Coordinates of C-alpha atoms in Angstrom, one line a residue:
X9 CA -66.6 39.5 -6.7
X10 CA -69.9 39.4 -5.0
X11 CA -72.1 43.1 -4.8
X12 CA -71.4 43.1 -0.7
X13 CA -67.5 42.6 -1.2
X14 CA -67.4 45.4 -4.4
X15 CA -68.8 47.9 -2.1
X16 CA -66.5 47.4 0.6
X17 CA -63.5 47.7 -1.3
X18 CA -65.4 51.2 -2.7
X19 CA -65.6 52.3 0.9
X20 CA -62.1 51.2 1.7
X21 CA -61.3 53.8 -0.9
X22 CA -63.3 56.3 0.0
X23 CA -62.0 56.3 3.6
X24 CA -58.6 56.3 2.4
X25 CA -58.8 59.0 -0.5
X26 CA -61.0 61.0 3.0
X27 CA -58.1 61.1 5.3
X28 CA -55.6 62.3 2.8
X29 CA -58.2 65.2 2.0
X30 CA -58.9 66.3 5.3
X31 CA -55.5 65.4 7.3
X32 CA -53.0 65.9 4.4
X33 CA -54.4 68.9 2.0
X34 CA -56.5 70.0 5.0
X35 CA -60.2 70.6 3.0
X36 CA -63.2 70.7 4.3
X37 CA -66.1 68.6 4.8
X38 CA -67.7 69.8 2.0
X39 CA -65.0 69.7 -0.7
X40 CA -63.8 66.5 0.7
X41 CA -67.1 64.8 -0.3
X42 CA -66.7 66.6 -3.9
X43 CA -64.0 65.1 -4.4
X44 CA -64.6 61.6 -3.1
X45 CA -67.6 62.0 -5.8
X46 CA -65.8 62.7 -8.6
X47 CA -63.6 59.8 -7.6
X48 CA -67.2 57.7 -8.1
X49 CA -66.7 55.3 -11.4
X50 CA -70.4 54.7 -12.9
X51 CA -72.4 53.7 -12.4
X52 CA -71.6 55.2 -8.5
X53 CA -70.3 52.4 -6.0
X54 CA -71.6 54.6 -3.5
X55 CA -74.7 56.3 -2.8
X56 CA -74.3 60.3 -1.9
X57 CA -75.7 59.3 1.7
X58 CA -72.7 56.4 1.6
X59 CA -70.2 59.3 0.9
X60 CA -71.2 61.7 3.7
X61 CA -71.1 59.0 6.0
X62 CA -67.7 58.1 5.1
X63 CA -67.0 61.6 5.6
X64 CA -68.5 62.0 8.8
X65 CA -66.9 59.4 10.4
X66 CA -63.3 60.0 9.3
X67 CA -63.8 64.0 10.2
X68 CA -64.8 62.9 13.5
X69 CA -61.5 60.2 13.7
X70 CA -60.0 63.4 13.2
X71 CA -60.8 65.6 14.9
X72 CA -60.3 63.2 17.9
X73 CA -56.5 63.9 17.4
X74 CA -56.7 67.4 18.1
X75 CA -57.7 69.9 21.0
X76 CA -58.2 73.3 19.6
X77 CA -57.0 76.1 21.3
X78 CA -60.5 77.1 22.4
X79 CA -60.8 74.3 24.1
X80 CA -58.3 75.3 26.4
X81 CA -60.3 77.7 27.7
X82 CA -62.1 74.7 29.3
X83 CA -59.5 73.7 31.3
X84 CA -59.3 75.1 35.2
X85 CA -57.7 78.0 36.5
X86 CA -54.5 77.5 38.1
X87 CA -54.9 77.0 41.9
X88 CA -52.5 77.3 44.8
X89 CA -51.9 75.5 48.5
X90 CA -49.3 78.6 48.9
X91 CA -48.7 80.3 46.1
X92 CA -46.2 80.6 44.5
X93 CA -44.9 77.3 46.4
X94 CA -47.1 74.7 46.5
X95 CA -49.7 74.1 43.8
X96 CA -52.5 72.3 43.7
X97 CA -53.1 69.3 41.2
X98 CA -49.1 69.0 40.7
X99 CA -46.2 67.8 42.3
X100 CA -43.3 69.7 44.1
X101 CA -40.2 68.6 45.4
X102 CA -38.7 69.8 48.6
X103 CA -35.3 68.4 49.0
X104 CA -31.8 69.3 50.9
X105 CA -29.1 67.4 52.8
X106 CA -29.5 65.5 55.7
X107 CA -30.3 67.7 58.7
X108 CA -32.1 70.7 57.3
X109 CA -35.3 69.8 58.7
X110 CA -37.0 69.4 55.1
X111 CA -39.3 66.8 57.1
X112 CA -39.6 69.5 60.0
X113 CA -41.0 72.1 57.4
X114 CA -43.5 69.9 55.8
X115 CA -44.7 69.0 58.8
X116 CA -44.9 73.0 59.6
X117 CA -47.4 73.4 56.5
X118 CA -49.7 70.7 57.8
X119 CA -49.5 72.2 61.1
X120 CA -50.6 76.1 59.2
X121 CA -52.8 74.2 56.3
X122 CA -54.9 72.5 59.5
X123 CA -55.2 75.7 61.6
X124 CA -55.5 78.4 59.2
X125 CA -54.3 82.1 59.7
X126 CA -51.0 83.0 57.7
X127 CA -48.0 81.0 55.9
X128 CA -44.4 82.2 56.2
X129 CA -44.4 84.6 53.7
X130 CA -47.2 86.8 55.7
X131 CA -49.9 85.6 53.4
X132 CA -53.7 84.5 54.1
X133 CA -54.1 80.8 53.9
X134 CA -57.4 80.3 51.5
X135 CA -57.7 76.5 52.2
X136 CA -57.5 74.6 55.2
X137 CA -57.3 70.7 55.2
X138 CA -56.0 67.6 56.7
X139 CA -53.0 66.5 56.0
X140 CA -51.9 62.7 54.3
X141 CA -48.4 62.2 56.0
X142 CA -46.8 58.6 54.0
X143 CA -44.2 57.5 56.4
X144 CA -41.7 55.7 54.3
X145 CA -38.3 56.6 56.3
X146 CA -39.1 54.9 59.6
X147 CA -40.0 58.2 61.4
X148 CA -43.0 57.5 63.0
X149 CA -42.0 58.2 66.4
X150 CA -40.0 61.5 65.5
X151 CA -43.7 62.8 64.0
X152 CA -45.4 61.7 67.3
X153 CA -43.0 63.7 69.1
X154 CA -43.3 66.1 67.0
X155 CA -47.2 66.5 67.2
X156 CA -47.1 67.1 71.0
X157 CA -44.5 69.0 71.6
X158 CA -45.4 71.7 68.3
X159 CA -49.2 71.7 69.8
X160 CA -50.5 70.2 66.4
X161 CA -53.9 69.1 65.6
X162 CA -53.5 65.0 65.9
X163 CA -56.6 64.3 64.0
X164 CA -55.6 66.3 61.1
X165 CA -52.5 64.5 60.4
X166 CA -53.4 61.3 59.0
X167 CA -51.2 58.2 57.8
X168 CA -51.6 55.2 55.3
X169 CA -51.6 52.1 57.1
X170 CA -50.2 49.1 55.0
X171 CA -49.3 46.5 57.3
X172 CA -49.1 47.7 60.7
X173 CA -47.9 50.7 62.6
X174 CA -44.4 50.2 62.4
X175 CA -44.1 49.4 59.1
X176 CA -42.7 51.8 56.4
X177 CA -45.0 52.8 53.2
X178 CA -44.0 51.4 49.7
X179 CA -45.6 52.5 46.5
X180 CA -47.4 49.3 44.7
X181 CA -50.2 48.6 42.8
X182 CA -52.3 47.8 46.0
X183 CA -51.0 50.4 48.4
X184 CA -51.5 52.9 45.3
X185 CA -55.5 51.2 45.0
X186 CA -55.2 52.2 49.4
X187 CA -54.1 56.2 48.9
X188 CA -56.6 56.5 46.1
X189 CA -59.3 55.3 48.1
X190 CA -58.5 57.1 51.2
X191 CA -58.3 60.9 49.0
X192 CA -61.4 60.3 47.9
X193 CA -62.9 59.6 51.4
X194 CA -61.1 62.4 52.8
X195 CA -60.5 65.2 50.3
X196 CA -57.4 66.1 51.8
X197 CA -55.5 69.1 50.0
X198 CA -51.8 67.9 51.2
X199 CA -49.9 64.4 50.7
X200 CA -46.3 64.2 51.8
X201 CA -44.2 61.5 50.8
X202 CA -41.2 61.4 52.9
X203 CA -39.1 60.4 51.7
X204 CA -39.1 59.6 47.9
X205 CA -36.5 57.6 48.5
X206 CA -37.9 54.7 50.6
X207 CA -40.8 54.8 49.5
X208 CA -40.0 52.7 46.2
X209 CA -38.2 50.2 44.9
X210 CA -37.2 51.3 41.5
X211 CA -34.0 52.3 40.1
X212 CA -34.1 55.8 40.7
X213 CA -31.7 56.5 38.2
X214 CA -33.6 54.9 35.6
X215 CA -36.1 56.9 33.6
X216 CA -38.8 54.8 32.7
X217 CA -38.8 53.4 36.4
X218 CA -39.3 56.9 37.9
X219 CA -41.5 58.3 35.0
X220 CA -44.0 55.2 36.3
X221 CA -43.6 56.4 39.8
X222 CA -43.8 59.9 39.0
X223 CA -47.1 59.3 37.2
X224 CA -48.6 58.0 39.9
X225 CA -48.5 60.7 42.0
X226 CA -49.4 63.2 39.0
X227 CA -52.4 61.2 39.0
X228 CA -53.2 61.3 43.2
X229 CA -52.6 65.2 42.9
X230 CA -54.7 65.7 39.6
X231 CA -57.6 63.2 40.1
X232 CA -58.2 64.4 43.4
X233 CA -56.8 68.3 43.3
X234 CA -54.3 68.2 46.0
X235 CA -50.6 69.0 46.2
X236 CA -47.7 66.1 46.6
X237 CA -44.7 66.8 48.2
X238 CA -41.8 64.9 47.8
X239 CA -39.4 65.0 50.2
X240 CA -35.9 64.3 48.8
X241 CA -31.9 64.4 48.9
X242 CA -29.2 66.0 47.0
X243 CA -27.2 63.3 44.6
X244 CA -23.7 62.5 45.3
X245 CA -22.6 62.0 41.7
X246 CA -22.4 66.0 41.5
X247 CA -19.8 66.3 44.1
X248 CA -17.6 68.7 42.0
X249 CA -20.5 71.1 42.0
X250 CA -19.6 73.3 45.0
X251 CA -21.5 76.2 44.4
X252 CA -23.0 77.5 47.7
X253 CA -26.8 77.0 46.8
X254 CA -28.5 73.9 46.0
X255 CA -29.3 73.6 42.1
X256 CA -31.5 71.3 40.1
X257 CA -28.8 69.3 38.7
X258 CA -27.7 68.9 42.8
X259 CA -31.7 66.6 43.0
X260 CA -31.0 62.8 43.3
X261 CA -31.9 60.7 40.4
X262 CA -33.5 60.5 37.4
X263 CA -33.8 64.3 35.4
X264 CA -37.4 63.1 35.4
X265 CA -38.3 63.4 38.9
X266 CA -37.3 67.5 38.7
X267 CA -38.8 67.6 35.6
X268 CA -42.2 66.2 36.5
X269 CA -42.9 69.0 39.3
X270 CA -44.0 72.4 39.1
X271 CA -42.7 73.5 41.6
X272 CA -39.2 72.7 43.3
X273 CA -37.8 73.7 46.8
X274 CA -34.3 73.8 48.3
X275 CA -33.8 73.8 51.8
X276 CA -30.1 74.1 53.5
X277 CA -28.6 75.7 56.3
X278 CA -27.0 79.2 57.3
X279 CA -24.7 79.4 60.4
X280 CA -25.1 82.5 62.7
X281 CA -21.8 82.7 64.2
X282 CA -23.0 85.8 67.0
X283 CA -26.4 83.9 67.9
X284 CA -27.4 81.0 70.7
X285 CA -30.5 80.5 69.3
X286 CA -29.2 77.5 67.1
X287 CA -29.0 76.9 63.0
X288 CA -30.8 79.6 61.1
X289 CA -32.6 77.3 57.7
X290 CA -33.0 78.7 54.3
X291 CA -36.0 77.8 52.3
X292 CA -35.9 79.2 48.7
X293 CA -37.2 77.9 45.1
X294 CA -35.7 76.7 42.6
X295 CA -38.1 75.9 39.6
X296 CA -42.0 77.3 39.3
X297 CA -43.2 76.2 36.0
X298 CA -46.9 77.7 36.9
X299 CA -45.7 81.2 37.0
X300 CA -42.7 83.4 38.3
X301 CA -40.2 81.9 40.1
X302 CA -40.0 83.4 44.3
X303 CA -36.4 85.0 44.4
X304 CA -36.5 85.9 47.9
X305 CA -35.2 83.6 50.3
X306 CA -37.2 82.8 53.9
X307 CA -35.2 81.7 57.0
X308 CA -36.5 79.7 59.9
X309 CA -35.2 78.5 63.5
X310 CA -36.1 75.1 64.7
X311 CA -37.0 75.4 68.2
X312 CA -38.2 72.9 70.8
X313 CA -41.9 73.9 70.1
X314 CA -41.6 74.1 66.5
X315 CA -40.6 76.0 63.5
X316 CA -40.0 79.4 63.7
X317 CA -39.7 81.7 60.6
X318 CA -37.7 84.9 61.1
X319 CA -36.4 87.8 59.0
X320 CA -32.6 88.3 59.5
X321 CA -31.9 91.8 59.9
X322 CA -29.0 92.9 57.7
X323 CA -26.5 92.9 60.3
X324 CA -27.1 89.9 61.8
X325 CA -27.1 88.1 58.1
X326 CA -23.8 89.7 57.1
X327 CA -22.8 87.4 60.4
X328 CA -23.8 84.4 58.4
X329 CA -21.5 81.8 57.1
X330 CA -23.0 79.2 54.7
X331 CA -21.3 75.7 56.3
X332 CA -18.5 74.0 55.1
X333 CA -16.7 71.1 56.9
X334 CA -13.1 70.8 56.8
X335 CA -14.1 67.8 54.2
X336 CA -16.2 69.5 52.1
X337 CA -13.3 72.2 52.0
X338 CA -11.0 70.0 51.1
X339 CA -13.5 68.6 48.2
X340 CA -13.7 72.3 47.0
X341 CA -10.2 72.8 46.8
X342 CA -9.0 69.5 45.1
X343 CA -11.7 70.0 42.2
X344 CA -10.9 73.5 42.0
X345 CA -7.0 72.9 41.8
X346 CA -8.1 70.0 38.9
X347 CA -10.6 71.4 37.0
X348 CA -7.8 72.7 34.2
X349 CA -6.1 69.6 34.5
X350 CA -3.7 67.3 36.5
X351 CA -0.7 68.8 39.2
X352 CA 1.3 67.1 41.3
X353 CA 1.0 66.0 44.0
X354 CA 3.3 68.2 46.0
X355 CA 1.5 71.0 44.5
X356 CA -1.5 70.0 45.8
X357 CA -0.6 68.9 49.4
X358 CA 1.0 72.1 50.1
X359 CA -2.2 73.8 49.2
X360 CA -4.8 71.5 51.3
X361 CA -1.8 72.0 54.7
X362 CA -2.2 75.2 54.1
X363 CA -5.8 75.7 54.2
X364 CA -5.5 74.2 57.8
X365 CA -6.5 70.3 56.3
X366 CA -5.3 67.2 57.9
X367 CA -3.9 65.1 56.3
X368 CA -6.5 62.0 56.9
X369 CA -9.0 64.5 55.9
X370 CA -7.8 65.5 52.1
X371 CA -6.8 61.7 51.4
X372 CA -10.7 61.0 52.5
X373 CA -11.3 63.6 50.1
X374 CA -9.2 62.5 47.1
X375 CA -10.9 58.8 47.5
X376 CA -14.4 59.7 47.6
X377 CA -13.7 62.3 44.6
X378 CA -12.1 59.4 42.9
X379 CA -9.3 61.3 42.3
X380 CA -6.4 59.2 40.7
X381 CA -2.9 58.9 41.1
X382 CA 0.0 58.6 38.5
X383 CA 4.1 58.6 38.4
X384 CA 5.4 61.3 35.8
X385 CA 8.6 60.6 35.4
X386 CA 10.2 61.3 39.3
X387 CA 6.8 63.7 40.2
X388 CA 3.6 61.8 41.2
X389 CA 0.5 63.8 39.9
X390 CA -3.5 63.6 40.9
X391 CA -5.6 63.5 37.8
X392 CA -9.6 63.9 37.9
X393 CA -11.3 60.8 36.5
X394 CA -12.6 61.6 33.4

């Protein structure tokens, strides 16, 4: 063994005996070079100034793993678009069925985030900003409409153009390279994505395929401190869940997309039976994982000049009926009636006739439920898949 190769296997040592004294039994510098010394054969393989170096350089390897809570203290304050909605540097979801204007209200916060003066909840908006609208739903001409006829600020609404105007945005690596490039020109404090939806091609049920997507937004949001919204639908898998509010499990897809934003919003729809004025919207929250949760609800009217928030006086709200079709009645009642197990069938048709449900309707039902039929002996039963 020549000199050179004698004192690399010595140093091999040495590193290793290093990182089990300082990861494993946690000593320090000093007392890890002690020991690495009276580790030393003699003569010494290596010189005192050999040792330290070893130790530096493995201290430092560790130390890399690690972020002290003081360093913490580093990191920037928490900052807000509208707080406690909308943060800055993070995602938030906004999603709702068909209908409830969840595009209509995002395009309302561009409209108040480009004019200034106060958001829904009566507080002062601190930042005001463009807007980054990515069209990926073909609704081009609705937001055109929509711009003149709510007396919006054109030039502060601004959208990604990837092929040409009538084309719908989808996330790849060179449309990702475009919005990048086009944040950091404009320092724009809002994106909206609407919808999530269409503007992928993943499985949005997969995991790893939304965790990808999600990260890239996580990364327009924090690189260039702005908020995402995501506008999105309710999944259809959770059709036995009939409670009157929107939940998290209710959000289409992956468990991924809820749990990479900060902030999620429901929006649905309250019927005012007294009033002409037309559908009265709910906006509420249902996740805040920057601070405490909003628990009061905030209504709006969609009008022919824009969105309109009100506050429902008590009388007028006890009015209120949450909608329900005849089908998603009947949908209620079936997975209601099965939830403790099968009944037959004559059981169960009495009850849907007498809740006023057609027949066509509760068999539309008991399909899309996939709701299954089986002979017991003379009785026919329905039976819940499993």
């Amino acid at each position: 063994m020549t000199p050179e190769s004698a004192t690399c296997d010595a140093r091999t040592e040495a590193e290793n005996a290093a990182r089990l004294c300082l990861g494993f039994y946690r000593m320090s510098a000093e007392d890890t070079l002690e020991t690495l010394r009276s580790l030393q054969g003699s003569p010494p393989a290596l010189t005192g100034e050999e040792l330290w170096d070893v130790v530096d350089c493995i201290t430092t390897r560790h130390l890399e793993l690690i972020i002290t809570g003081e360093a913490l203290d580093s990191l920037p304050p928490i900052e807000w678009l509208w707080e406690p909605y909308i943060p800055l540097g993070h995602i938030t979801d906004v999603f709702g069925n068909p209908g409830v204007c969840k595009s209509g209200l995002c395009l309302h916060i561009a409209k108040l985030l480009s004019r200034g003066d106060r958001w829904p909840d009566d507080t002062e908006i601190q930042i005001r900003s463009k807007t980054l609208w990515i069209d990926a739903e073909g609704a081009k001409t609705l937001v055109r409409d929509r711009l003149s006829k709510w007396n919006m600020v054109k030039k502060d609404l601004l959208l990604p153009k990837q092929h040409d105007i009538f084309s719908d945005f989808v996330i790849d690596p060179s449309s990702d390279r475009l919005i990048r490039k086009i944040l950091e020109e404009h320092q724009m404090r809002l994106v909206v994505v609407d919808s999530l939806t269409g503007s992928h091609r993943e499985k949005e049920n997969e995991a790893d395929s939304m965790k990808r997507l999600m990260e890239i937004f996580q990364q327009w949001a924090g690189t260039y401190h702005c908020a995402v919204a995501l506008v999105h639908h309710p999944n259809k898998k959770h059709q036995l869940n009939f409670v009157q509010r929107l939940d998290l499990d209710r959000l289409r897809g992956s468990s991924v997309i809820a749990a990479s934003a900060r902030s999620v919003l429901a929006v649905d729809i309250v019927k005012d039976k007294e009033s002409a004025e037309g559908d009265l919207h709910r906006l509420y929250q249902l996740k805040n994982s920057l601070g405490r949760r909003e628990d009061k609800d905030l209504f709006f009217r969609v009008k022919d000049d824009g969105i309109h928030f009100v506050e429902p006086d008590p009388a007028m709200f006890a009015s209120c009926i949450l909608t329900e079709s005849k089908m998603e009645q009947a949908k209620r009642i079936i997975a209601e009636m099965l939830a403790d197990g099968p009944k037959t069938a004559k059981e169960m048709k009495k009850k849907l006739e007498s809740e006023g449900i057609a027949a066509a309707t509760w068999k539309r039902a008991k399909s899309d439920l996939n709701v299954k039929s089986e002979k017991d002996g003379e009785e026919w039963r329905w039976i819940l898949p499993t």
